[in-house]
mmCIF file of C-alpha atoms and ligand atoms in Angstrom:
data_model
loop_
_atom_site.group_PDB
_atom_site.id
_atom_site.type_symbol
_atom_site.label_atom_id
_atom_site.label_comp_id
_atom_site.label_asym_id
_atom_site.label_seq_id
_atom_site.Cartn_x
_atom_site.Cartn_y
_atom_site.Cartn_z
ATOM 1 C CA MET A 29 73.428 103.448 118.573
ATOM 2 C CA GLY A 30 70.730 101.161 116.124
ATOM 3 C CA LEU A 31 68.286 102.884 118.823
ATOM 4 C CA ASN A 32 68.360 106.394 116.980
ATOM 5 C CA SER A 33 66.252 106.321 113.950
ATOM 6 C CA THR A 34 67.802 109.073 111.821
ATOM 7 C CA PHE A 35 71.222 107.934 112.613
ATOM 8 C CA ARG A 36 73.727 109.930 110.018
ATOM 9 C CA SER A 37 76.353 108.785 107.374
ATOM 10 C CA GLY A 38 78.510 109.544 104.532
ATOM 11 C CA TYR A 39 82.204 110.643 102.903
ATOM 12 C CA VAL A 40 82.929 113.678 102.912
ATOM 13 C CA ALA A 41 85.836 115.051 101.312
ATOM 14 C CA LEU A 42 88.888 117.766 103.019
ATOM 15 C CA ILE A 43 89.516 120.277 100.419
ATOM 16 C CA GLY A 44 91.502 123.513 100.069
ATOM 17 C CA ARG A 45 95.378 124.684 98.829
ATOM 18 C CA PRO A 46 98.153 123.577 100.396
ATOM 19 C CA ASN A 47 98.941 124.285 104.350
ATOM 20 C CA ALA A 48 94.847 125.078 105.074
ATOM 21 C CA GLY A 49 95.718 123.266 108.685
ATOM 22 C CA LYS A 50 93.457 119.381 106.642
ATOM 23 C CA SER A 51 94.987 116.468 107.905
ATOM 24 C CA THR A 52 94.970 118.648 111.032
ATOM 25 C CA LEU A 53 91.257 118.860 110.979
ATOM 26 C CA LEU A 54 91.412 115.708 110.295
ATOM 27 C CA ASN A 55 93.823 114.591 113.360
ATOM 28 C CA ARG A 56 91.824 115.961 115.368
ATOM 29 C CA LEU A 57 88.453 115.057 114.488
ATOM 30 C CA VAL A 58 89.546 111.393 114.176
ATOM 31 C CA GLY A 59 91.602 112.050 117.587
ATOM 32 C CA GLU A 60 94.741 109.906 116.469
ATOM 33 C CA LYS A 61 97.218 110.619 114.277
ATOM 34 C CA ILE A 62 96.696 109.000 110.987
ATOM 35 C CA ALA A 63 97.426 112.223 108.310
ATOM 36 C CA ALA A 64 101.292 114.168 108.793
ATOM 37 C CA VAL A 65 101.047 117.121 108.921
ATOM 38 C CA SER A 66 104.150 120.099 108.306
ATOM 39 C CA ASN A 67 103.849 123.924 107.433
ATOM 40 C CA LYS A 68 105.210 123.231 104.358
ATOM 41 C CA PRO A 69 103.326 122.653 101.450
ATOM 42 C CA GLN A 70 101.684 119.817 99.872
ATOM 43 C CA THR A 71 102.556 117.548 102.314
ATOM 44 C CA THR A 72 99.559 115.014 102.082
ATOM 45 C CA ARG A 73 100.598 113.238 99.047
ATOM 46 C CA HIS A 74 96.773 110.700 98.892
ATOM 47 C CA ARG A 75 93.855 109.925 99.707
ATOM 48 C CA ILE A 76 93.444 109.274 103.528
ATOM 49 C CA LYS A 77 90.091 107.551 104.988
ATOM 50 C CA GLY A 78 89.160 109.292 108.804
ATOM 51 C CA ILE A 79 86.397 107.935 110.654
ATOM 52 C CA VAL A 80 84.681 109.250 113.289
ATOM 53 C CA THR A 81 81.533 107.805 114.901
ATOM 54 C CA LYS A 82 79.438 110.014 117.445
ATOM 55 C CA ASP A 83 75.135 109.000 118.607
ATOM 56 C CA ASP A 84 74.264 110.274 115.491
ATOM 57 C CA GLY A 85 75.942 109.692 112.761
ATOM 58 C CA GLN A 86 79.051 108.550 111.549
ATOM 59 C CA ILE A 87 81.097 110.840 109.248
ATOM 60 C CA VAL A 88 84.233 108.829 106.549
ATOM 61 C CA PHE A 89 86.597 112.385 105.631
ATOM 62 C CA VAL A 90 88.908 112.071 103.069
ATOM 63 C CA ASP A 91 91.770 113.764 103.106
ATOM 64 C CA THR A 92 93.249 115.300 99.831
ATOM 65 C CA PRO A 93 96.255 116.545 99.219
ATOM 66 C CA GLY A 94 96.215 120.353 98.143
ATOM 67 C CA VAL A 95 95.343 122.188 95.238
ATOM 68 C CA HIS A 96 98.283 123.425 93.402
ATOM 69 C CA LYS A 97 99.313 123.597 89.700
ATOM 70 C CA PRO A 98 100.780 119.504 89.107
ATOM 71 C CA GLY A 99 104.187 119.665 87.028
ATOM 72 C CA TYR A 100 105.399 115.618 87.995
ATOM 73 C CA LEU A 101 103.346 113.369 87.745
ATOM 74 C CA LEU A 102 103.532 112.540 91.043
ATOM 75 C CA ASN A 103 101.004 115.844 91.082
ATOM 76 C CA ARG A 104 99.498 115.122 88.656
ATOM 77 C CA ARG A 105 98.454 111.789 90.330
ATOM 78 C CA MET A 106 97.245 114.078 93.213
ATOM 79 C CA MET A 107 95.654 116.389 91.426
ATOM 80 C CA ALA A 108 93.654 113.506 89.888
ATOM 81 C CA ALA A 109 92.708 111.804 93.392
ATOM 82 C CA VAL A 110 91.436 115.729 94.684
ATOM 83 C CA HIS A 111 89.092 115.154 92.398
ATOM 84 C CA ASP A 112 87.890 111.675 92.010
ATOM 85 C CA ALA A 113 87.218 112.722 96.066
ATOM 86 C CA ILE A 114 85.493 115.436 95.547
ATOM 87 C CA LEU A 115 83.627 113.666 92.676
ATOM 88 C CA SER A 116 82.815 110.434 95.397
ATOM 89 C CA VAL A 117 81.350 112.001 98.025
ATOM 90 C CA ASP A 118 78.625 112.797 99.652
ATOM 91 C CA LEU A 119 79.569 116.184 100.616
ATOM 92 C CA VAL A 120 81.902 118.798 100.249
ATOM 93 C CA VAL A 121 83.941 120.795 103.538
ATOM 94 C CA LEU A 122 86.074 123.605 102.053
ATOM 95 C CA MET A 123 89.260 124.517 103.227
ATOM 96 C CA ARG A 124 91.211 127.744 103.811
ATOM 97 C CA ASP A 125 93.727 129.690 105.959
ATOM 98 C CA ALA A 126 91.538 132.604 106.615
ATOM 99 C CA SER A 127 95.075 134.169 108.234
ATOM 100 C CA VAL A 128 96.419 134.914 104.396
ATOM 101 C CA SER A 129 94.348 136.756 102.028
ATOM 102 C CA THR A 130 92.429 136.031 98.988
ATOM 103 C CA GLY A 131 94.497 134.569 95.897
ATOM 104 C CA ASN A 132 93.828 132.991 91.926
ATOM 105 C CA GLY A 133 94.462 129.636 94.798
ATOM 106 C CA ASP A 134 91.652 130.797 97.035
ATOM 107 C CA ARG A 135 89.718 131.559 93.480
ATOM 108 C CA PHE A 136 90.856 128.085 91.521
ATOM 109 C CA VAL A 137 89.700 125.635 94.584
ATOM 110 C CA LEU A 138 85.407 127.550 94.696
ATOM 111 C CA ASP A 139 85.388 127.810 91.423
ATOM 112 C CA MET A 140 86.501 123.147 91.610
ATOM 113 C CA VAL A 141 84.079 122.534 93.764
ATOM 114 C CA LYS A 142 81.334 124.884 92.548
ATOM 115 C CA ASN A 143 81.843 123.065 88.967
ATOM 116 C CA SER A 144 81.539 120.299 90.677
ATOM 117 C CA GLY A 145 78.138 120.670 91.626
ATOM 118 C CA LYS A 146 78.646 119.134 95.279
ATOM 119 C CA GLU A 147 77.080 120.060 98.142
ATOM 120 C CA ALA A 148 79.772 122.451 100.194
ATOM 121 C CA ILE A 149 80.135 124.158 103.256
ATOM 122 C CA ALA A 150 83.694 126.272 103.852
ATOM 123 C CA VAL A 151 85.001 126.454 106.433
ATOM 124 C CA LEU A 152 87.639 129.454 107.309
ATOM 125 C CA ASN A 153 90.298 127.689 109.236
ATOM 126 C CA LYS A 154 93.354 129.121 111.747
ATOM 127 C CA VAL A 155 90.917 131.717 113.179
ATOM 128 C CA ASP A 156 93.539 131.560 116.319
ATOM 129 C CA LYS A 157 95.800 133.514 114.345
ATOM 130 C CA LEU A 158 93.254 136.443 113.375
ATOM 131 C CA LYS A 159 94.267 139.908 116.375
ATOM 132 C CA ASP A 160 90.854 141.442 114.936
ATOM 133 C CA LYS A 161 88.168 138.388 113.928
ATOM 134 C CA GLU A 162 86.127 141.545 112.255
ATOM 135 C CA VAL A 163 88.855 140.033 108.837
ATOM 136 C CA LEU A 164 86.158 137.389 108.600
ATOM 137 C CA LEU A 165 83.473 139.045 107.848
ATOM 138 C CA PRO A 166 84.627 140.080 103.866
ATOM 139 C CA LEU A 167 85.016 136.630 103.189
ATOM 140 C CA ILE A 168 81.457 135.187 104.981
ATOM 141 C CA ASP A 169 80.401 137.934 102.209
ATOM 142 C CA MET A 170 82.740 136.654 99.588
ATOM 143 C CA TYR A 171 81.798 132.753 100.040
ATOM 144 C CA SER A 172 77.942 133.499 100.501
ATOM 145 C CA ASN A 173 77.300 136.047 98.203
ATOM 146 C CA GLU A 174 79.920 134.939 95.172
ATOM 147 C CA TYR A 175 80.154 131.188 96.098
ATOM 148 C CA GLY A 176 76.362 131.193 97.559
ATOM 149 C CA PHE A 177 77.659 129.514 100.543
ATOM 150 C CA LYS A 178 75.261 128.516 103.038
ATOM 151 C CA GLU A 179 77.169 127.211 106.597
ATOM 152 C CA ILE A 180 80.627 129.488 107.044
ATOM 153 C CA ILE A 181 81.647 128.306 109.703
ATOM 154 C CA PRO A 182 85.357 129.253 110.824
ATOM 155 C CA ILE A 183 87.318 127.353 113.372
ATOM 156 C CA SER A 184 90.874 126.430 114.108
ATOM 157 C CA ALA A 185 91.763 123.250 114.156
ATOM 158 C CA LEU A 186 94.619 123.838 115.944
ATOM 159 C CA LYS A 187 93.367 124.643 118.478
ATOM 160 C CA GLY A 188 90.025 122.591 118.168
ATOM 161 C CA ASP A 189 87.730 125.795 118.592
ATOM 162 C CA ALA A 190 84.348 125.350 117.153
ATOM 163 C CA VAL A 191 85.699 122.346 115.280
ATOM 164 C CA ASP A 192 82.037 119.755 118.015
ATOM 165 C CA SER A 193 79.531 122.387 115.818
ATOM 166 C CA LEU A 194 81.115 121.544 112.934
ATOM 167 C CA LEU A 195 81.055 118.026 113.379
ATOM 168 C CA SER A 196 77.222 118.411 113.664
ATOM 169 C CA ASN A 197 77.022 120.529 111.104
ATOM 170 C CA ILE A 198 78.323 117.591 108.720
ATOM 171 C CA ILE A 199 76.576 114.671 109.851
ATOM 172 C CA GLY A 200 73.397 116.523 109.599
ATOM 173 C CA HIS A 201 74.620 116.905 105.957
ATOM 174 C CA LEU A 202 74.843 113.937 105.435
ATOM 175 C CA PRO A 203 72.382 111.293 104.652
ATOM 176 C CA GLN A 204 70.548 108.513 107.022
ATOM 177 C CA GLY A 205 72.147 105.273 106.672
ATOM 178 C CA GLU A 206 73.456 102.911 109.101
ATOM 179 C CA ALA A 207 77.166 102.778 110.585
ATOM 180 C CA ILE A 208 79.404 101.890 107.169
ATOM 181 C CA PHE A 209 81.984 101.164 109.041
ATOM 182 C CA ASP A 210 83.156 99.242 112.940
ATOM 183 C CA GLU A 211 83.010 101.943 115.611
ATOM 184 C CA ASP A 212 86.121 101.655 116.378
ATOM 185 C CA GLU A 213 87.627 101.429 113.010
ATOM 186 C CA LEU A 214 89.430 104.987 112.777
ATOM 187 C CA THR A 215 91.505 104.717 108.683
ATOM 188 C CA ASP A 216 91.537 102.725 106.296
ATOM 189 C CA GLN A 217 95.121 103.430 106.090
ATOM 190 C CA PRO A 218 98.184 100.359 106.347
ATOM 191 C CA LEU A 219 100.355 100.069 109.523
ATOM 192 C CA ARG A 220 103.282 99.907 106.732
ATOM 193 C CA ILE A 221 102.094 103.093 105.894
ATOM 194 C CA LEU A 222 101.204 104.935 108.810
ATOM 195 C CA ILE A 223 104.804 104.316 109.558
ATOM 196 C CA ALA A 224 106.218 106.192 106.657
ATOM 197 C CA GLU A 225 104.128 108.685 107.601
ATOM 198 C CA MET A 226 105.555 108.846 110.364
ATOM 199 C CA VAL A 227 109.622 109.458 109.014
ATOM 200 C CA ARG A 228 108.507 111.585 105.996
ATOM 201 C CA GLU A 229 106.777 114.022 108.732
ATOM 202 C CA GLN A 230 109.061 114.131 110.938
ATOM 203 C CA ILE A 231 111.704 114.486 107.817
ATOM 204 C CA LEU A 232 109.559 117.990 106.289
ATOM 205 C CA GLY A 233 109.386 119.245 110.103
ATOM 206 C CA LYS A 234 113.642 119.225 109.768
ATOM 207 C CA THR A 235 114.916 119.762 106.827
ATOM 208 C CA GLY A 236 113.968 123.332 104.230
ATOM 209 C CA GLU A 237 112.128 123.866 101.445
ATOM 210 C CA GLU A 238 113.648 121.691 98.458
ATOM 211 C CA ILE A 239 114.136 118.225 100.185
ATOM 212 C CA PRO A 240 110.092 117.510 100.995
ATOM 213 C CA TYR A 241 109.515 117.240 97.360
ATOM 214 C CA VAL A 242 112.604 115.100 96.324
ATOM 215 C CA THR A 243 111.249 113.026 98.784
ATOM 216 C CA ALA A 244 109.481 109.849 99.031
ATOM 217 C CA VAL A 245 109.834 106.931 102.191
ATOM 218 C CA ILE A 246 108.329 103.657 102.446
ATOM 219 C CA THR A 247 107.950 100.912 104.769
ATOM 220 C CA GLU A 248 109.774 97.756 103.086
ATOM 221 C CA LYS A 249 110.017 95.423 105.943
ATOM 222 C CA PHE A 250 108.277 94.789 109.430
ATOM 223 C CA ASP A 251 109.412 92.754 111.554
ATOM 224 C CA GLU A 252 107.003 90.642 114.359
ATOM 225 C CA SER A 253 108.618 88.123 114.683
ATOM 226 C CA ASP A 254 110.078 89.315 118.698
ATOM 227 C CA PRO A 255 106.492 90.200 120.669
ATOM 228 C CA LYS A 256 108.975 92.853 122.825
ATOM 229 C CA LEU A 257 110.489 94.045 119.374
ATOM 230 C CA THR A 258 109.057 94.879 116.578
ATOM 231 C CA ARG A 259 111.770 95.793 113.587
ATOM 232 C CA ILE A 260 110.716 98.378 111.301
ATOM 233 C CA TYR A 261 113.159 99.241 107.947
ATOM 234 C CA CYS A 262 111.911 102.630 105.668
ATOM 235 C CA ALA A 263 114.079 103.661 102.585
ATOM 236 C CA ILE A 264 113.968 107.503 102.442
ATOM 237 C CA TYR A 265 114.232 107.632 98.083
ATOM 238 C CA VAL A 266 115.209 111.336 97.030
ATOM 239 C CA GLU A 267 116.262 112.504 93.769
ATOM 240 C CA LYS A 268 120.566 113.872 94.398
ATOM 241 C CA PRO A 269 123.376 111.842 96.137
ATOM 242 C CA SER A 270 123.382 116.322 96.872
ATOM 243 C CA GLN A 271 120.027 115.849 98.934
ATOM 244 C CA LYS A 272 121.176 112.474 100.596
ATOM 245 C CA LYS A 273 124.211 114.203 102.686
ATOM 246 C CA ILE A 274 121.240 116.763 103.134
ATOM 247 C CA ILE A 275 119.005 114.378 105.321
ATOM 248 C CA ILE A 276 121.965 112.081 106.449
ATOM 249 C CA GLY A 277 123.756 115.207 108.096
ATOM 250 C CA LYS A 278 126.485 115.969 109.251
ATOM 251 C CA GLN A 279 128.179 113.201 111.208
ATOM 252 C CA GLY A 280 124.558 111.523 110.619
ATOM 253 C CA ARG A 281 123.158 113.687 113.740
ATOM 254 C CA ARG A 282 119.981 114.290 110.983
ATOM 255 C CA LEU A 283 119.037 111.242 109.870
ATOM 256 C CA LYS A 284 119.394 110.100 113.659
ATOM 257 C CA GLN A 285 117.467 113.040 115.508
ATOM 258 C CA ILE A 286 114.621 111.670 112.228
ATOM 259 C CA GLY A 287 114.665 108.850 113.851
ATOM 260 C CA THR A 288 114.676 109.312 116.844
ATOM 261 C CA ASN A 289 111.471 110.812 116.629
ATOM 262 C CA ALA A 290 109.860 109.284 114.999
ATOM 263 C CA ARG A 291 110.264 105.688 116.329
ATOM 264 C CA LYS A 292 108.409 107.481 119.690
ATOM 265 C CA GLN A 293 105.214 108.191 117.343
ATOM 266 C CA ILE A 294 105.942 105.175 116.252
ATOM 267 C CA GLU A 295 106.379 103.264 119.291
ATOM 268 C CA GLU A 296 103.156 105.441 120.868
ATOM 269 C CA LEU A 297 101.254 103.866 117.678
ATOM 270 C CA LEU A 298 101.204 100.743 117.634
ATOM 271 C CA GLN A 299 102.168 100.724 121.548
ATOM 272 C CA ASN A 300 105.448 98.604 121.387
ATOM 273 C CA LYS A 301 109.060 98.921 122.366
ATOM 274 C CA VAL A 302 109.793 99.604 118.020
ATOM 275 C CA TYR A 303 113.574 98.726 116.636
ATOM 276 C CA LEU A 304 113.467 101.196 113.604
ATOM 277 C CA GLN A 305 116.320 101.534 110.407
ATOM 278 C CA LEU A 306 116.328 104.002 108.329
ATOM 279 C CA PHE A 307 117.949 103.916 104.954
ATOM 280 C CA VAL A 308 118.524 106.587 102.081
ATOM 281 C CA LYS A 309 118.421 105.181 98.884
ATOM 282 C CA VAL A 310 118.715 107.357 95.636
ATOM 283 C CA VAL A 311 115.727 106.784 92.674
ATOM 284 C CA LYS A 312 116.904 109.304 89.523
ATOM 285 C CA ASP A 313 113.154 110.443 88.848
ATOM 286 C CA TRP A 314 111.082 108.638 91.154
ATOM 287 C CA ARG A 315 108.423 111.339 91.077
ATOM 288 C CA ASN A 316 108.259 110.090 87.442
ATOM 289 C CA GLN A 317 108.129 106.594 87.326
ATOM 290 C CA GLU A 318 105.419 105.123 87.036
ATOM 291 C CA ARG A 319 106.239 102.619 88.807
ATOM 292 C CA GLN A 320 107.976 104.052 91.638
ATOM 293 C CA LEU A 321 104.929 105.501 92.378
ATOM 294 C CA ASN A 322 102.895 102.752 92.646
ATOM 295 C CA GLU A 323 105.017 100.840 94.381
ATOM 296 C CA LEU A 324 105.154 104.003 97.232
ATOM 297 C CA GLY A 325 101.509 103.319 96.735
ATOM 298 C CA VAL A 326 99.628 106.965 94.919
ATOM 299 C CA ASP A 327 96.806 106.841 93.250
ATOM 300 C CA GLY A 328 96.953 106.874 89.783
HETATM 301 N N1 LIG B 427 97.937 128.679 113.908
HETATM 302 C C1 LIG B 427 96.862 127.987 113.704
HETATM 303 N N2 LIG B 427 97.974 126.484 112.333
HETATM 304 C C2 LIG B 427 97.084 125.783 111.832
HETATM 305 C C3 LIG B 427 95.432 125.403 111.729
HETATM 306 N N3 LIG B 427 96.017 124.226 110.999
HETATM 307 C C4 LIG B 427 96.453 123.714 111.290
HETATM 308 N N4 LIG B 427 98.553 125.093 111.155
HETATM 309 C C5 LIG B 427 99.118 124.572 110.480
HETATM 310 O O1 LIG B 427 99.246 124.600 109.277
HETATM 311 C C6 LIG B 427 100.152 123.810 108.322
HETATM 312 C C7 LIG B 427 99.508 122.750 107.528
HETATM 313 O O2 LIG B 427 99.246 122.161 108.427
HETATM 314 P P1 LIG B 427 98.531 120.230 107.196
HETATM 315 O O3 LIG B 427 97.320 120.297 108.751
HETATM 316 O O4 LIG B 427 99.641 120.246 107.318
HETATM 317 O O5 LIG B 427 97.417 121.012 106.447
HETATM 318 P P2 LIG B 427 97.545 120.303 104.547
HETATM 319 O O6 LIG B 427 95.861 121.498 104.884
HETATM 320 O O7 LIG B 427 96.837 119.255 105.452
HETATM 321 O O8 LIG B 427 98.482 120.659 104.156
HETATM 322 P P3 LIG B 427 98.455 119.409 102.600
HETATM 323 O O9 LIG B 427 98.574 118.361 102.645
HETATM 324 O O10 LIG B 427 99.744 120.026 101.637
HETATM 325 O O11 LIG B 427 97.798 119.792 101.670
HETATM 326 C C8 LIG B 427 100.966 123.338 110.346
HETATM 327 O O12 LIG B 427 102.255 123.900 110.439
HETATM 328 C C9 LIG B 427 99.503 123.492 111.242
HETATM 329 O O13 LIG B 427 99.925 123.402 111.963
HETATM 330 C C10 LIG B 427 95.117 126.303 112.860
HETATM 331 O O14 LIG B 427 94.000 125.877 112.884
HETATM 332 N N5 LIG B 427 95.642 127.238 113.804
HETATM 333 MG MG1 LIG B 428 97.547 117.517 104.331
#
């Protein structure tokens, strides 16, 4: 790639409302599962870098938490991470779910990106859900005429539709320059965080509305002393004993299922056999505690 004189590189922030599909796109582009994905809003809690290297350029994507109204300290930190990401990148990719109608939340994100003055392109995601592609036309009209976007690209992050052309389009917007990271590097996330996120993703998938917001996962021990079996111990934080009961489930069945599914994913990640032990801790009001959030690695 050094031979190519027009190699481009830079940082690109993925910005959008919760559930737009930002992390789904990140995982697809990177080609590995590095970010948790779920149908619950606010799945992503901190900035995650995903690195994509092509013949003609390298993109360092910055996945961010979905833009929402902050209540807890946790959420304020999440939104600070979004603002920082916008300001620190070369290009913003503003993503939205094109299968739901425009709401105040969409306008809020649009204004936020517009007011930042950053170069931005719009991505209309989940086109696979549209029975009638004509519904894209008024959206494209609004994004181009009202908000001045020059590029508006409909995709399906889930199915991969138009994702390659999005990638070339993004590279075209980046400044000329050498690769920032080694081409075999995929993410900045330490192994301990990737593991904790795989456990958290299983919890989000297996519990109802309340639990996702009161749960955090931390990898407390990572023991590689036996080369044939990696031993991992993760703590699951909740805020109340009743929430602990929900996660554990009847006769421990839910926690066991969460553990089995997460272990399979972690084995794939590590390419090794894994023993995974999960335990649930009640920590009152952790979402408002400076120290707990620091320990959990939520951007401050
Ligand atoms: N049908 C369809 N579903 C999608 C597509 N992209 C994402 N999804 C689904 O939308 C949900 C949210 O996806 P995420 O990638 O977690 O969304 P996010 O924008 O990262 O959400 P936050 O981290 O909460 O901000 C998941 O259930 C995905 O499977 C798509 O192109 N088509
Ligand atoms: Mg996400």
